[in-house]
Coordinates of C-alpha atoms and ligand atoms in Angstrom, one line a residue:
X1 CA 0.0 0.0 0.0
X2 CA 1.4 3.4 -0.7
X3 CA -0.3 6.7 0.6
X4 CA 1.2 10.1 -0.9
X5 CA 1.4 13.0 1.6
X6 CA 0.0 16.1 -1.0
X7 CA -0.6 19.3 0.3
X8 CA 0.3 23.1 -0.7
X9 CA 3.6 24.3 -0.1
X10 CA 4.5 25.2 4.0
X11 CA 1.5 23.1 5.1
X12 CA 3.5 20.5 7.1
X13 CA 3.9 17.4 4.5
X14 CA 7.7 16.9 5.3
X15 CA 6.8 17.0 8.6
X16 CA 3.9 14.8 8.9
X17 CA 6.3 12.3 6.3
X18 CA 8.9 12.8 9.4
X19 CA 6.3 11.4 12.4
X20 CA 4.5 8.9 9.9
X21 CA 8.0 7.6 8.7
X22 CA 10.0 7.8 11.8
X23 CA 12.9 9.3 9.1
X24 CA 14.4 12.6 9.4
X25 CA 13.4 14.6 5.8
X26 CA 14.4 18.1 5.7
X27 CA 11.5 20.7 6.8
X28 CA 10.8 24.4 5.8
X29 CA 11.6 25.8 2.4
X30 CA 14.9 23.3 1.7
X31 CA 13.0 20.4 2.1
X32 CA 10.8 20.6 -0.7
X33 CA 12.9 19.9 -4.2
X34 CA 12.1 15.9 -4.8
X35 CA 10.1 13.4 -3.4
X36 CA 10.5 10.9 -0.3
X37 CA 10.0 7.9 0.3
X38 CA 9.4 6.0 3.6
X39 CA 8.4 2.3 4.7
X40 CA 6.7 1.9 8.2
X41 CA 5.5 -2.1 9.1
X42 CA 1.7 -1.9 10.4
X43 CA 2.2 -2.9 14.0
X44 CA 0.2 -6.1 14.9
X45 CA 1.0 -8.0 17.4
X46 CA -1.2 -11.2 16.3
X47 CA 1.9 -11.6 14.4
X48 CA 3.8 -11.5 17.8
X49 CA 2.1 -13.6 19.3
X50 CA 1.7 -16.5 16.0
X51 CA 5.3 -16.0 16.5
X52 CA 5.6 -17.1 20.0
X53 CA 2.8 -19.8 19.4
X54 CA 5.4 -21.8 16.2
X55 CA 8.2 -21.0 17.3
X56 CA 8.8 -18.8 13.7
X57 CA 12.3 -17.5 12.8
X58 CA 10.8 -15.0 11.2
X59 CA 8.2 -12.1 11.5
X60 CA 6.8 -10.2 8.5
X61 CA 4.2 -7.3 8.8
X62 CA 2.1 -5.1 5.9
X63 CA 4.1 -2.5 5.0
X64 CA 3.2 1.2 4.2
X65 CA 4.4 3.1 1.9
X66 CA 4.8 6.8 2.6
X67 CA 5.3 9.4 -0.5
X68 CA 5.8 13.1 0.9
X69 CA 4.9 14.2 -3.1
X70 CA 7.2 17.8 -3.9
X71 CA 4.7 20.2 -4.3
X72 CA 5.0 23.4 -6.3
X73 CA 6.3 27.1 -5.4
X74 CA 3.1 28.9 -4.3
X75 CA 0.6 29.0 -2.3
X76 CA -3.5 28.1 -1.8
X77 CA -3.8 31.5 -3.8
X78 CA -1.6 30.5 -6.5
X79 CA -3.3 27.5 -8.7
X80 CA -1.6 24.9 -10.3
X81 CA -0.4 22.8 -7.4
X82 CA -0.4 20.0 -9.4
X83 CA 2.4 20.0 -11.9
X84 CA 3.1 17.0 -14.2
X85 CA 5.6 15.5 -12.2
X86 CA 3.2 15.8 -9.1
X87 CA 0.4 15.0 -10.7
X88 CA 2.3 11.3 -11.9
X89 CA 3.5 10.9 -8.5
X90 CA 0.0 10.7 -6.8
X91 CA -1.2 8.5 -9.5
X92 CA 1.1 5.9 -8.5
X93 CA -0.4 6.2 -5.1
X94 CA -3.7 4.1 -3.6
X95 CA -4.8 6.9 -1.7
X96 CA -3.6 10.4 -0.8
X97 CA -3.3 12.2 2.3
X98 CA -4.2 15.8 2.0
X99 CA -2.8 18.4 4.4
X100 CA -4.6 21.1 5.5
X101 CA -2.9 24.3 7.1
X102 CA -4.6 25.3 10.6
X103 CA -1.3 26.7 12.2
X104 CA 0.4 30.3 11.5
X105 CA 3.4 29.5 9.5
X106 CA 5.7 32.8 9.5
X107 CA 7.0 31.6 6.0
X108 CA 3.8 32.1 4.2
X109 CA 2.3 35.4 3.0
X110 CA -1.5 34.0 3.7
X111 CA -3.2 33.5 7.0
X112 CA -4.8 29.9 7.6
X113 CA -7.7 28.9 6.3
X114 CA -8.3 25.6 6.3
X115 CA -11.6 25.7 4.3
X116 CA -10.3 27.4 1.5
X117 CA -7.1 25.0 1.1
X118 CA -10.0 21.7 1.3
X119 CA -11.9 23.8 -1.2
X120 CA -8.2 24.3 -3.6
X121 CA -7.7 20.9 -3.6
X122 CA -11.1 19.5 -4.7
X123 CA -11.2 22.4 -7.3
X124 CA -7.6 21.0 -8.4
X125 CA -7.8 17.5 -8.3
X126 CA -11.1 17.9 -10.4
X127 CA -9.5 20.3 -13.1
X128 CA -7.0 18.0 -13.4
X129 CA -9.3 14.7 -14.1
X130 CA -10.7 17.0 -16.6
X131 CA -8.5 18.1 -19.2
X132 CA -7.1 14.5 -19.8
X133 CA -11.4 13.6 -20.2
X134 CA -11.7 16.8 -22.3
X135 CA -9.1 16.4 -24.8
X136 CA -10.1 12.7 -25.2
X137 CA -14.0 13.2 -25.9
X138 CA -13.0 16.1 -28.7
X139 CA -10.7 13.6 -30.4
X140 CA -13.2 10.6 -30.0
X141 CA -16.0 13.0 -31.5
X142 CA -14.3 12.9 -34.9
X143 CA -14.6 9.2 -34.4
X144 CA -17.6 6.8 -35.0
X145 CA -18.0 3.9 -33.0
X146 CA -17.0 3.3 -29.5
X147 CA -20.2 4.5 -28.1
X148 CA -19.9 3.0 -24.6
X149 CA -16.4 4.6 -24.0
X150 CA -17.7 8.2 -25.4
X151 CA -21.3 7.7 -22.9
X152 CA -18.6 7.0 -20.2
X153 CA -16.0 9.9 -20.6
X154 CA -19.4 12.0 -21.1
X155 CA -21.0 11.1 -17.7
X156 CA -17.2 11.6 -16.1
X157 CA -17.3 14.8 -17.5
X158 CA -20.3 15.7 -16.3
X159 CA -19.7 14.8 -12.8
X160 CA -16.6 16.9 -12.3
X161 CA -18.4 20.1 -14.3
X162 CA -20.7 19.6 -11.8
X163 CA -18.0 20.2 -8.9
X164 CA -17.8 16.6 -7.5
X165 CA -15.0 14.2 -7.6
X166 CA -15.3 11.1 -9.1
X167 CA -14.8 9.0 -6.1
X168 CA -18.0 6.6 -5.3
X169 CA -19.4 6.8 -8.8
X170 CA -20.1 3.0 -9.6
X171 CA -17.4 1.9 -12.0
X172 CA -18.2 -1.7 -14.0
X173 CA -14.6 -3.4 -14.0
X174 CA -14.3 -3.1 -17.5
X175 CA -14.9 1.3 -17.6
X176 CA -12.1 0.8 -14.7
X177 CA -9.9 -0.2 -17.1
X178 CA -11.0 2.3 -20.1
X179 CA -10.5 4.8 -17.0
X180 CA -7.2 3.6 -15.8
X181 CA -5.0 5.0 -18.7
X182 CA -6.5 8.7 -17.7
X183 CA -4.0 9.5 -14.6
X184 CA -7.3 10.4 -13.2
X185 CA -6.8 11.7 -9.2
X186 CA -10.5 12.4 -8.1
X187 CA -11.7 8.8 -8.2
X188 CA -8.5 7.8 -5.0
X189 CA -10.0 7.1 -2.0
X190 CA -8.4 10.1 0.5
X191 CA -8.5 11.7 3.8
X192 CA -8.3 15.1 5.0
X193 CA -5.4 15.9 7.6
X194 CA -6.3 18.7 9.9
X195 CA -2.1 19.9 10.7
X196 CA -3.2 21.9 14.0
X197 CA -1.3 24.0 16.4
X198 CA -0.2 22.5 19.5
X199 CA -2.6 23.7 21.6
X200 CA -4.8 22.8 19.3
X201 CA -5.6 19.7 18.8
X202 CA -7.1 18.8 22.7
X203 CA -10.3 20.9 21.3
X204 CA -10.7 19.0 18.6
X205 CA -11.8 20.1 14.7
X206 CA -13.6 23.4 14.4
X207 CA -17.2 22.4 13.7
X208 CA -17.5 24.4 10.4
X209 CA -14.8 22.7 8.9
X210 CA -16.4 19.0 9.9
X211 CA -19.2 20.2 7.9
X212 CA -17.3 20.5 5.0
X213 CA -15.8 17.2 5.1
X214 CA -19.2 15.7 6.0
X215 CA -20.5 17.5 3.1
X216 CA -18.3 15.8 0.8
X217 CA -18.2 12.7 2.8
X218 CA -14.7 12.7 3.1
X219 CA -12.6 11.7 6.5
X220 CA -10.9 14.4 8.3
X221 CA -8.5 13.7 10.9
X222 CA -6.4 16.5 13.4
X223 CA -3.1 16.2 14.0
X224 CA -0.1 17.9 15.1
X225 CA 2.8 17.2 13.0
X226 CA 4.8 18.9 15.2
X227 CA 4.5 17.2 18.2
X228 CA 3.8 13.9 16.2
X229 CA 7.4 14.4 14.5
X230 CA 8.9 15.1 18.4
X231 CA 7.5 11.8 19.4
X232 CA 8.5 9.9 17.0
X233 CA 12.1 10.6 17.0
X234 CA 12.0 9.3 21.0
X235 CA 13.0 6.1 21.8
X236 CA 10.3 3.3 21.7
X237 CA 10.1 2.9 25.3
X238 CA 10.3 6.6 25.7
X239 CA 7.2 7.4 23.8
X240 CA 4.7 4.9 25.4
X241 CA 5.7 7.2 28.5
X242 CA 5.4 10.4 26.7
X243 CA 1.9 9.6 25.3
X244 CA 0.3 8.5 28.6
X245 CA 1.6 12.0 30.1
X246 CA 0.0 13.3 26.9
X247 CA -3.2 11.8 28.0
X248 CA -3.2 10.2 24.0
X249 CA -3.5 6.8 24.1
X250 CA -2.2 6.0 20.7
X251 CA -0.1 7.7 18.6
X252 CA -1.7 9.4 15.4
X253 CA 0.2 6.8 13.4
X254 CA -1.7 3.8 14.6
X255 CA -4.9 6.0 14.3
X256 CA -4.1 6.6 10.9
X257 CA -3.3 3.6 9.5
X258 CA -6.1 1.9 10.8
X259 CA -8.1 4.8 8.8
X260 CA -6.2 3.9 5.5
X261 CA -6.9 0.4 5.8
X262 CA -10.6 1.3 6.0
X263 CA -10.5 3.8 3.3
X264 CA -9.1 1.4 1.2
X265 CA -10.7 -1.4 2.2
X266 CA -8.5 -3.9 3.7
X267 CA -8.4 -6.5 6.1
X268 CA -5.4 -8.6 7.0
X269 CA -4.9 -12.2 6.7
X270 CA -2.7 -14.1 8.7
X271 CA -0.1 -17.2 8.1
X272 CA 2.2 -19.0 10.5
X273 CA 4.4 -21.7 11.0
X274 CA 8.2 -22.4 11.8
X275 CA 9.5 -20.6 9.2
X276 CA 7.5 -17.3 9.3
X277 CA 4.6 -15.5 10.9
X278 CA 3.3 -12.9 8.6
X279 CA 0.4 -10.5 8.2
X280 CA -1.2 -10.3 4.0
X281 CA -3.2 -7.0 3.9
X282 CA -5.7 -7.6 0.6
X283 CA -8.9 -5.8 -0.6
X284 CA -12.7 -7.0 1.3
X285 CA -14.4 -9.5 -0.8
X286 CA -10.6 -11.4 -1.8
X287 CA -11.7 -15.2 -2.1
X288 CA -8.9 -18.0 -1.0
X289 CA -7.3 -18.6 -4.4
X290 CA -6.7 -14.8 -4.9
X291 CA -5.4 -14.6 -1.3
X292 CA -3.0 -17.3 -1.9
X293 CA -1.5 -15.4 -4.9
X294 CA -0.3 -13.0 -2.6
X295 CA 1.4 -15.4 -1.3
X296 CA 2.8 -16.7 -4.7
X297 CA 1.0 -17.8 -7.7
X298 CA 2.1 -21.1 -7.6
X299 CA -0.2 -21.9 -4.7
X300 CA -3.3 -19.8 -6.6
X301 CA -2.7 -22.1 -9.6
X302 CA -2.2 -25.5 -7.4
X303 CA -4.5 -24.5 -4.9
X304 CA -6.3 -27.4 -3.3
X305 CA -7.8 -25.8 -0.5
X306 CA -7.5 -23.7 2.5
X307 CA -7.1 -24.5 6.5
X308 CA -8.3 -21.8 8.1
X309 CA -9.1 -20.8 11.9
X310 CA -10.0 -17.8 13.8
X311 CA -6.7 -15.9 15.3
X312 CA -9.0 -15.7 18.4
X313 CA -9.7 -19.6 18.2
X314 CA -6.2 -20.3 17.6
X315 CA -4.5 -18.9 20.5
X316 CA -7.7 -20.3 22.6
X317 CA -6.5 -23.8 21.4
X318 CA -3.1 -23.3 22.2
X319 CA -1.8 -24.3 18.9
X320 CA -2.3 -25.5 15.5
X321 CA -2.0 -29.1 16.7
X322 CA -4.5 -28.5 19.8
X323 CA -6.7 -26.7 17.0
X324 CA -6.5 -29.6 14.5
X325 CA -7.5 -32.7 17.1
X326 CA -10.2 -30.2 18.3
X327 CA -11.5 -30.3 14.9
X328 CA -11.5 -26.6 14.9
X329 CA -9.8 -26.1 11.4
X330 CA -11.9 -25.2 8.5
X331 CA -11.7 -26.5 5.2
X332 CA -12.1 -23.5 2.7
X333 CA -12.7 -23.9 -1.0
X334 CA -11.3 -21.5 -3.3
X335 CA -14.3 -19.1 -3.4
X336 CA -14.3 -19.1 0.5
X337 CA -14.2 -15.2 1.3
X338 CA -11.4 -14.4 3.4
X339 CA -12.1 -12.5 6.5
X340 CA -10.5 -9.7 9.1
X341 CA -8.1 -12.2 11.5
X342 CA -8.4 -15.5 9.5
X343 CA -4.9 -17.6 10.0
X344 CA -4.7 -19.4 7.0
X345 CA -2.8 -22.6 6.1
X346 CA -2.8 -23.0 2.1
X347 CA -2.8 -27.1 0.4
X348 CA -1.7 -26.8 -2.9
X349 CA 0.2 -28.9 -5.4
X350 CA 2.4 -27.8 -8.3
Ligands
LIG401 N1 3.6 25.3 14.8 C1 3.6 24.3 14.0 N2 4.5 24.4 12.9 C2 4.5 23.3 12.1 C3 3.7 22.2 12.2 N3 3.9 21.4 11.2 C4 4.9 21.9 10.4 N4 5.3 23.1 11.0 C5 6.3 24.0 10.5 O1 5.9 24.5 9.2 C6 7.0 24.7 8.3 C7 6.7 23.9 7.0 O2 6.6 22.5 7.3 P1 7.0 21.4 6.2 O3 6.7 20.1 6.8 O4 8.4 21.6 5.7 O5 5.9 21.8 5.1 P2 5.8 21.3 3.6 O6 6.3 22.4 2.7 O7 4.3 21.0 3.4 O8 6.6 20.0 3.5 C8 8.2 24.1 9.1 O9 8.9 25.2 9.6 C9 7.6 23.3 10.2 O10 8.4 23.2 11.3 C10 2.8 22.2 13.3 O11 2.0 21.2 13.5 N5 2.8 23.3 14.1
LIG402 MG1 8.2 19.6 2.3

């Protein structure tokens, strides 16, 4: 999974990269020349404790992907935030992080207003879904044929002049693919990221601003990048400590990932044995065959079926051989829908 961190210039990305990431980027004006990239594992402990429970050598978690995508010179009043080079950067992302200003930065020329950035970006993102749209109905109108493509690029069209993105607008797999050659931004899944002062953040989002997100029925999160970014350059065992004197009980990583993974809609299988105990993020509604190609298409192609158990029964049972002579382990099909927490153990022959 990748999430790019977009957001006018001085807003906080780098810094938000910085707590997200755990990595040191450069902040303030210097920072903001290329892209960077950072890879934080999901914490889960089930994988801890599948661990403990075989004995594994070895212990993989999901991994996120973290773009902080170089923005432009320029601010909220200045459009055109989305360059070419930005703009291909947050197409290779699954969903996109946008960073909203609520804290006085003595850099900038304009005061905060939060509103007005959320209101830049949608205007942006939805200019720039459609002049790709645009240019491609006025070449397909010298055209005949093709009559489904041109009815779809038409009601696109429409949906953007009409000020919305094209997020939630029911897609048939085959216009996803007509679609997918567009570098269309509007139809990622996103969240809005509230970058608050420090005192801040303990009285929550300003009501008005809710509204808007509501409105559009987009997530909004708060956050303080700043003390986010102080935490997270602590020690581990340092900033359990500094969060319960906080009052916060997790940090707004944890918080936040758990928001991706439902904005993109993903649960998180779970395998184990003596070699390795690892977590397999994939999409709601995967069936066992296509879970197993995560794990390598050999075991999609040979797949005979699937063992699977509860991670909740599991560690009740004590063990996989406890969970077998209790009878406990299902036997899955290849259309068996996986589910949040199922620990899997895939038969297949090649
Ligand atoms: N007071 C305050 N300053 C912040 C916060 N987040 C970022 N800044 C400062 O704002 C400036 C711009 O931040 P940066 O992360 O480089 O923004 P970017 O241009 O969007 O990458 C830096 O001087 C940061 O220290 C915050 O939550 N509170
Ligand atoms: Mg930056």
């Amino acid at each position: 999974m990748k999430i790019g961190i977009v957001g006018y210039p001085g807003s906080g990305k780098t810094t938000i990269f910085n707590a997200l990431s755990g990595l040191r980027a450069e902040t303030g004006l210097g920072g903001k020349t290329r892209d960077h990239l950072g890879v934080i594992k999901v914490p889960d402990e089930r994988v801890e404790r599948l661990a403990e429970l075989s004995q594994a050598k070895k212990k993989t978690y999901a991994e996120v992907v973290f773009v902080d995508v170089a923005g432009r010179a320029g601010g909220v009043q200045s459009k055109g935030l989305l360059n070419p080079q930005t703009i291909q950067a947050m197409v290779e992302c699954d969903a996109l992080v946008l960073v909203l200003r609520d804290f006085a930065n003595p850099m900038l020329p304009e005061s905060t207003d939060a509103a007005r950035e959320m209101a830049g970006y949608r205007e942006e993102l939805i200019l720039s879904d459609l002049m790709p749209l645009d240019n491609r109905r006025s070449r397909m109108r010298k055209e005949s044929g093709r009559e489904k493509e041109k009815a779809l690029i038409e009601r696109c069209i429409e949906r953007l002049e009409s000020g919305q993105s094209l997020l939630g607008m029911p897609f048939t797999p085959e216009e996803r693919t007509q679609l997918s050659g567009f570098a269309l931004l509007s139809s990622k899944p996103f969240l809005y990221l509230l970058n608050q002062e420090e005192d801040a953040v303990a009285q929550g989002i300003p009501q008005a601003l809710q509204d808007h997100a509501a409105a559009e029925g987009a997530v909004l999160m708060g956050i303080s990048a700043k003390i986010e970014m102080d935490i997270a350059e602590l020690p581990a065992e340092d900033q359990a400590e500094f969060l319960q004197e906080l009052g916060v009980e997790s940090l707004v990583r944890d918080r936040f990932i758990r928001k991706s993974y439902e904005l993109l809609e993903l649960i998180t299988f779970l395998t184990t044995g003596d070699p390795e105990s690892r977590a397999w993020p994939i999409r709601q509604g995967t069936t066992a065959a296509k879970a197993a190609g995560k794990i390598h298409s050999d075991i999609e192609r040979g797949f005979i079926r699937a063992e699977v158990i509860a991670y909740p029964e599991l560690m009740a049972a004590g063990g996989y051989k406890q969970a077998r002579d209790q009878g406990l382990l299902r036997l899955e099909g290849k259309e068996y829908l996986v589910r949040e927490g199922d620990v899997i153990l895939f038969r297949f022959n090649v």
